[in-house]
mmCIF file of C-alpha atoms in Angstrom:
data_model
loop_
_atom_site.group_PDB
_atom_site.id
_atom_site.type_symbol
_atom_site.label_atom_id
_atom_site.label_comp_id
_atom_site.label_asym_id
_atom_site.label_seq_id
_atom_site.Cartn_x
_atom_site.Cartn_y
_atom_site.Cartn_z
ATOM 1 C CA UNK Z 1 -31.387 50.528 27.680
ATOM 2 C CA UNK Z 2 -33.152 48.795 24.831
ATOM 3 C CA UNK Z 3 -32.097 45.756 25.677
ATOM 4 C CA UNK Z 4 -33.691 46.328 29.445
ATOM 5 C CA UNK Z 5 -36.920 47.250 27.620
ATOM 6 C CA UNK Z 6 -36.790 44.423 25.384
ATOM 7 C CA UNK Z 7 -36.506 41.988 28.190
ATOM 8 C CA UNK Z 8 -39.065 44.070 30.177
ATOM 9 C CA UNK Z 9 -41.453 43.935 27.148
ATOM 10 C CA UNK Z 10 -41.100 40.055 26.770
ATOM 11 C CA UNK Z 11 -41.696 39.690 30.887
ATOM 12 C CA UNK Z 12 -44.959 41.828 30.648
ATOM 13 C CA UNK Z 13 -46.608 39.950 27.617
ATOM 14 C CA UNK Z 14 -45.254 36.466 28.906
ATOM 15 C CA UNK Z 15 -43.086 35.977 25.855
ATOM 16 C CA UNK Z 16 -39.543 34.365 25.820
ATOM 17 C CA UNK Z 17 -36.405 36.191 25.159
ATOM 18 C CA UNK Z 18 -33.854 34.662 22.832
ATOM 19 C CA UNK Z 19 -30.561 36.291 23.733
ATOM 20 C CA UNK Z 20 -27.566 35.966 21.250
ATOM 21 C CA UNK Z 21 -24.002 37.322 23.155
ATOM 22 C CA UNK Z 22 -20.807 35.802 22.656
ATOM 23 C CA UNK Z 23 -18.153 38.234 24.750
ATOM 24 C CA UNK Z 24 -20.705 40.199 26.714
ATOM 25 C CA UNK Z 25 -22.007 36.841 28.487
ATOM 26 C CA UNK Z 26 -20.992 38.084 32.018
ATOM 27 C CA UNK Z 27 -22.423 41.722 31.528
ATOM 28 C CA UNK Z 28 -25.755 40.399 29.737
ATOM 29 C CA UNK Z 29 -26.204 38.127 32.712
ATOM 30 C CA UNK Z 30 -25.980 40.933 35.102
ATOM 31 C CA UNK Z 31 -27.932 42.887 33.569
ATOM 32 C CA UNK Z 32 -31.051 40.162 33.242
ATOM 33 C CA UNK Z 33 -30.371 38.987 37.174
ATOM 34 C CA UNK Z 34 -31.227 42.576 38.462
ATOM 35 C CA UNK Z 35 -34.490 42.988 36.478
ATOM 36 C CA UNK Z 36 -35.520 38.875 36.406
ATOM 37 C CA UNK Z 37 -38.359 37.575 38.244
ATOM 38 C CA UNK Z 38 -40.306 34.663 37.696
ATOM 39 C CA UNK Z 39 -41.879 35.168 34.277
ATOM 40 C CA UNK Z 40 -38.404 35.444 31.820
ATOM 41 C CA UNK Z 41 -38.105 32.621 30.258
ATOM 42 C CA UNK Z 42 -36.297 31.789 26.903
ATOM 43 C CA UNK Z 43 -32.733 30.321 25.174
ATOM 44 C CA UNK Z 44 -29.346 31.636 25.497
ATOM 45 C CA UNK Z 45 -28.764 31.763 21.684
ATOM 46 C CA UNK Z 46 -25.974 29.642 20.682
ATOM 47 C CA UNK Z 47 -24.095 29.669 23.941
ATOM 48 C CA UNK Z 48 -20.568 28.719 24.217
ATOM 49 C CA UNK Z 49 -19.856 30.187 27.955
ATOM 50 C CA UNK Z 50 -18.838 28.689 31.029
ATOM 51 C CA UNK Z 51 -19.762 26.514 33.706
ATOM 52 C CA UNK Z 52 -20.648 29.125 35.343
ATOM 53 C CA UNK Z 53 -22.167 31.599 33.353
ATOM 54 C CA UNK Z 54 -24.397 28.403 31.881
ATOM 55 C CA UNK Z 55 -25.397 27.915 35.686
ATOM 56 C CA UNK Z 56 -26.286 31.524 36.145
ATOM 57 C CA UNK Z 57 -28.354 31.833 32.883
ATOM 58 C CA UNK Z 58 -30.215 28.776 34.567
ATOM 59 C CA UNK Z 59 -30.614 30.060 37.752
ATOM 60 C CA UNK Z 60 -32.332 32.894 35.720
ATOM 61 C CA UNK Z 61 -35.033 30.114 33.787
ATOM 62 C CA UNK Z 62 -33.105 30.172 30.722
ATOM 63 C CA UNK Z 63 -32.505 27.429 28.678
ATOM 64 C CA UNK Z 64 -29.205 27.154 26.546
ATOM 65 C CA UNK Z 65 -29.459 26.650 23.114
ATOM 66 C CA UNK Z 66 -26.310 24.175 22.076
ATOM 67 C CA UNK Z 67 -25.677 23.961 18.302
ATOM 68 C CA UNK Z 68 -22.741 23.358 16.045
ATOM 69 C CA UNK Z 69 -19.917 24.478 18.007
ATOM 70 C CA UNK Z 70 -20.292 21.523 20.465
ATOM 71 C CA UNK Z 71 -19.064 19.202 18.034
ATOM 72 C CA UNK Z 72 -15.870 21.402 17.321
ATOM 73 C CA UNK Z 73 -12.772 19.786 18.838
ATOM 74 C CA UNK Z 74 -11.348 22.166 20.849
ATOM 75 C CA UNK Z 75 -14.122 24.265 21.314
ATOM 76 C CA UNK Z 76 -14.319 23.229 25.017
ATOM 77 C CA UNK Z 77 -18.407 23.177 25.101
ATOM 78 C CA UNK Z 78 -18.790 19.251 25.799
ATOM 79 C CA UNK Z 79 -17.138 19.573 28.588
ATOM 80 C CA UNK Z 80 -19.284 22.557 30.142
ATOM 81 C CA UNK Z 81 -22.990 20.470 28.644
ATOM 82 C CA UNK Z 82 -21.352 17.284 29.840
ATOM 83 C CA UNK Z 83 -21.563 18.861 33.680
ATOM 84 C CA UNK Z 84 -25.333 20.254 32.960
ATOM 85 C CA UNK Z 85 -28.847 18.844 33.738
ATOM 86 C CA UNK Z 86 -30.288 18.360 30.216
ATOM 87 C CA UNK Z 87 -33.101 19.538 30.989
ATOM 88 C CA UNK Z 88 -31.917 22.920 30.437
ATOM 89 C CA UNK Z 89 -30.950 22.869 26.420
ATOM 90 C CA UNK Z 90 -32.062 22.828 23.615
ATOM 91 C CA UNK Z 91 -30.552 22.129 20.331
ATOM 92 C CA UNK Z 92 -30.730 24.056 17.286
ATOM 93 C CA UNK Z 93 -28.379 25.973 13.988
ATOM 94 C CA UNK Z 94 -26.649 29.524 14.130
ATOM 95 C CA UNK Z 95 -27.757 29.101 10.406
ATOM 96 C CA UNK Z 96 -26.023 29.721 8.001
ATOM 97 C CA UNK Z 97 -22.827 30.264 10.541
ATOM 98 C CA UNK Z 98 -21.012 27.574 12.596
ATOM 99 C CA UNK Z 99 -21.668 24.558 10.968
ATOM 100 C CA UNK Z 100 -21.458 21.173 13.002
ATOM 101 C CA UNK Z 101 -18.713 19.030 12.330
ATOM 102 C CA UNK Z 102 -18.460 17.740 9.555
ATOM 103 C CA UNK Z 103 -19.654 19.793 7.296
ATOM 104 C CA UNK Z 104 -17.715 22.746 9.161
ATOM 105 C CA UNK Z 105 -16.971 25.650 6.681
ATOM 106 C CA UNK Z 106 -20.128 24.967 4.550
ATOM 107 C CA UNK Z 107 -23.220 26.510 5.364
ATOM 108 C CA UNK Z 108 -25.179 25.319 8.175
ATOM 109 C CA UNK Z 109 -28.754 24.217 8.117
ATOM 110 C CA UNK Z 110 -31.747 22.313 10.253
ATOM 111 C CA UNK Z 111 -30.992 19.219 8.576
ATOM 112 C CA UNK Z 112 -27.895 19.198 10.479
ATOM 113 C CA UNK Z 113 -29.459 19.103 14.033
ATOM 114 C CA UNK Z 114 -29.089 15.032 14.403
ATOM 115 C CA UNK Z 115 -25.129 15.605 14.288
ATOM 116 C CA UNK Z 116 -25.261 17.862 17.159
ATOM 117 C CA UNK Z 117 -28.061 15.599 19.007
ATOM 118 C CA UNK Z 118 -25.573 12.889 18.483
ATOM 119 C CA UNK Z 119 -22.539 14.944 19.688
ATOM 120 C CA UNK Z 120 -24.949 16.042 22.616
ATOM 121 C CA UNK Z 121 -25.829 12.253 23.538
ATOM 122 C CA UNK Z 122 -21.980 11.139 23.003
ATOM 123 C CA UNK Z 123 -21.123 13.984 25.457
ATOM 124 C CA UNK Z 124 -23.643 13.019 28.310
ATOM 125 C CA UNK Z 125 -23.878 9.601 28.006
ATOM 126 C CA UNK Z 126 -27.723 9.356 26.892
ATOM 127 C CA UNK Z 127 -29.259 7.624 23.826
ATOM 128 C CA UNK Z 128 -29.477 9.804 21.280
ATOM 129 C CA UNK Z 129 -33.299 9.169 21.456
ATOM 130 C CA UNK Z 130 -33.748 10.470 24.732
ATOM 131 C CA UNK Z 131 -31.547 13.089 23.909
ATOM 132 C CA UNK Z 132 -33.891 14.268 20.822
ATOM 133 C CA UNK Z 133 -37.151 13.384 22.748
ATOM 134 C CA UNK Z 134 -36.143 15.478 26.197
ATOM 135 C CA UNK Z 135 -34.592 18.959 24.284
ATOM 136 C CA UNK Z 136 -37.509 18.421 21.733
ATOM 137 C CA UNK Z 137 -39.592 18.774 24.828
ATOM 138 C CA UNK Z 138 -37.264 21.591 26.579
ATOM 139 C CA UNK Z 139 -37.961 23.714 22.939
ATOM 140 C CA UNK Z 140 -41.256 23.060 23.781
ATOM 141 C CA UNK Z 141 -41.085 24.459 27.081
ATOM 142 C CA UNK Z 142 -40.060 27.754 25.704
ATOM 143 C CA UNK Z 143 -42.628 27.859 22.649
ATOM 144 C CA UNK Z 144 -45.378 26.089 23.301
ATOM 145 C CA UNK Z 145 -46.846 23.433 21.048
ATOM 146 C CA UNK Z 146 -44.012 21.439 20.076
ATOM 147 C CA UNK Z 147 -43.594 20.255 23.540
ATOM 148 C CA UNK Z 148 -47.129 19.215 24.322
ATOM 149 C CA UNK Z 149 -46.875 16.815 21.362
ATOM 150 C CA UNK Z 150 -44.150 15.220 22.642
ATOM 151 C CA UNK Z 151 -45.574 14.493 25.774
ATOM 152 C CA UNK Z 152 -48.632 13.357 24.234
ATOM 153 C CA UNK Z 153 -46.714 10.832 22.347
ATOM 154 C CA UNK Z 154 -44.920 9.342 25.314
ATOM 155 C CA UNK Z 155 -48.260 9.076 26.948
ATOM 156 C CA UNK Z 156 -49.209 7.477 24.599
ATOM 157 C CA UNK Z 157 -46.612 4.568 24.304
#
């Protein structure tokens, strides 16, 4: 229930939710499509889910916040971000837990973001640029601020 009023709270005062869930993906999901309309927004915490659980948090304005464990060899993640618009993550640290490779085992920090960026554009494809400018701008999205700069900038060039 505190969850629900959480989420509620966030919807009301047009804030985003950051959700962290590992094995409760599925029930967390269900939970935010019955009460979800059109003003939650905000990151699926370090998500490591499925296709389709990624698709559903989507579906539900969510962005998914991909960090260290994408560049983890069996992990299984690139191939559920290599099937997803990225226009729905963002990247960022579980800091100080689940350190990119590799520095895996040591504890993680910001500074370590490019390795997963680089991981992210190996994955889809992209140049890492793009890659760093478009989930730079997805963050953005989310928070306010950060985002506007960056499309500032490319108006600019």
């Amino acid at each position: 229930e505190a969850f629900r009023q959480q989420v509620q709270w966030a919807m009301e005062l047009g804030l985003p939710v950051v959700i962290h869930t590992r094995k409760t993906i599925p029930q967390v999901l269900d939970i935010l499509e019955a009460m979800a309309d059109e003003r939650l927004h905000g990151i699926m915490h370090c998500f490591t889910g499925t296709i389709e659980e990624a698709q559903r948090a989507i579906e539900l304005g969510l962005k998914l916040g991909i960090g260290g464990v994408l560049t983890f060899k069996n992990s299984g993640l690139d191939k559920v971000v290599a099937q997803l618009p990225i226009d729905h993550l963002v990247l960022e640290t579980d800091g100080p837990w689940l350190t990119p490779t590799p520095w895996r085992g040591k504890r993680n920090e910001s500074s370590y973001i490019p390795l997963i960026g680089r991981k992210l554009a190996e994955v889809t494809g992209m140049d890492v640029e793009e890659v760093a400018r478009i989930t730079t701008r997805n963050a953005g999205e989310v928070f306010g601020g950060v985002g506007a700069r960056v499309n500032e900038s490319e108006n600019e060039a």
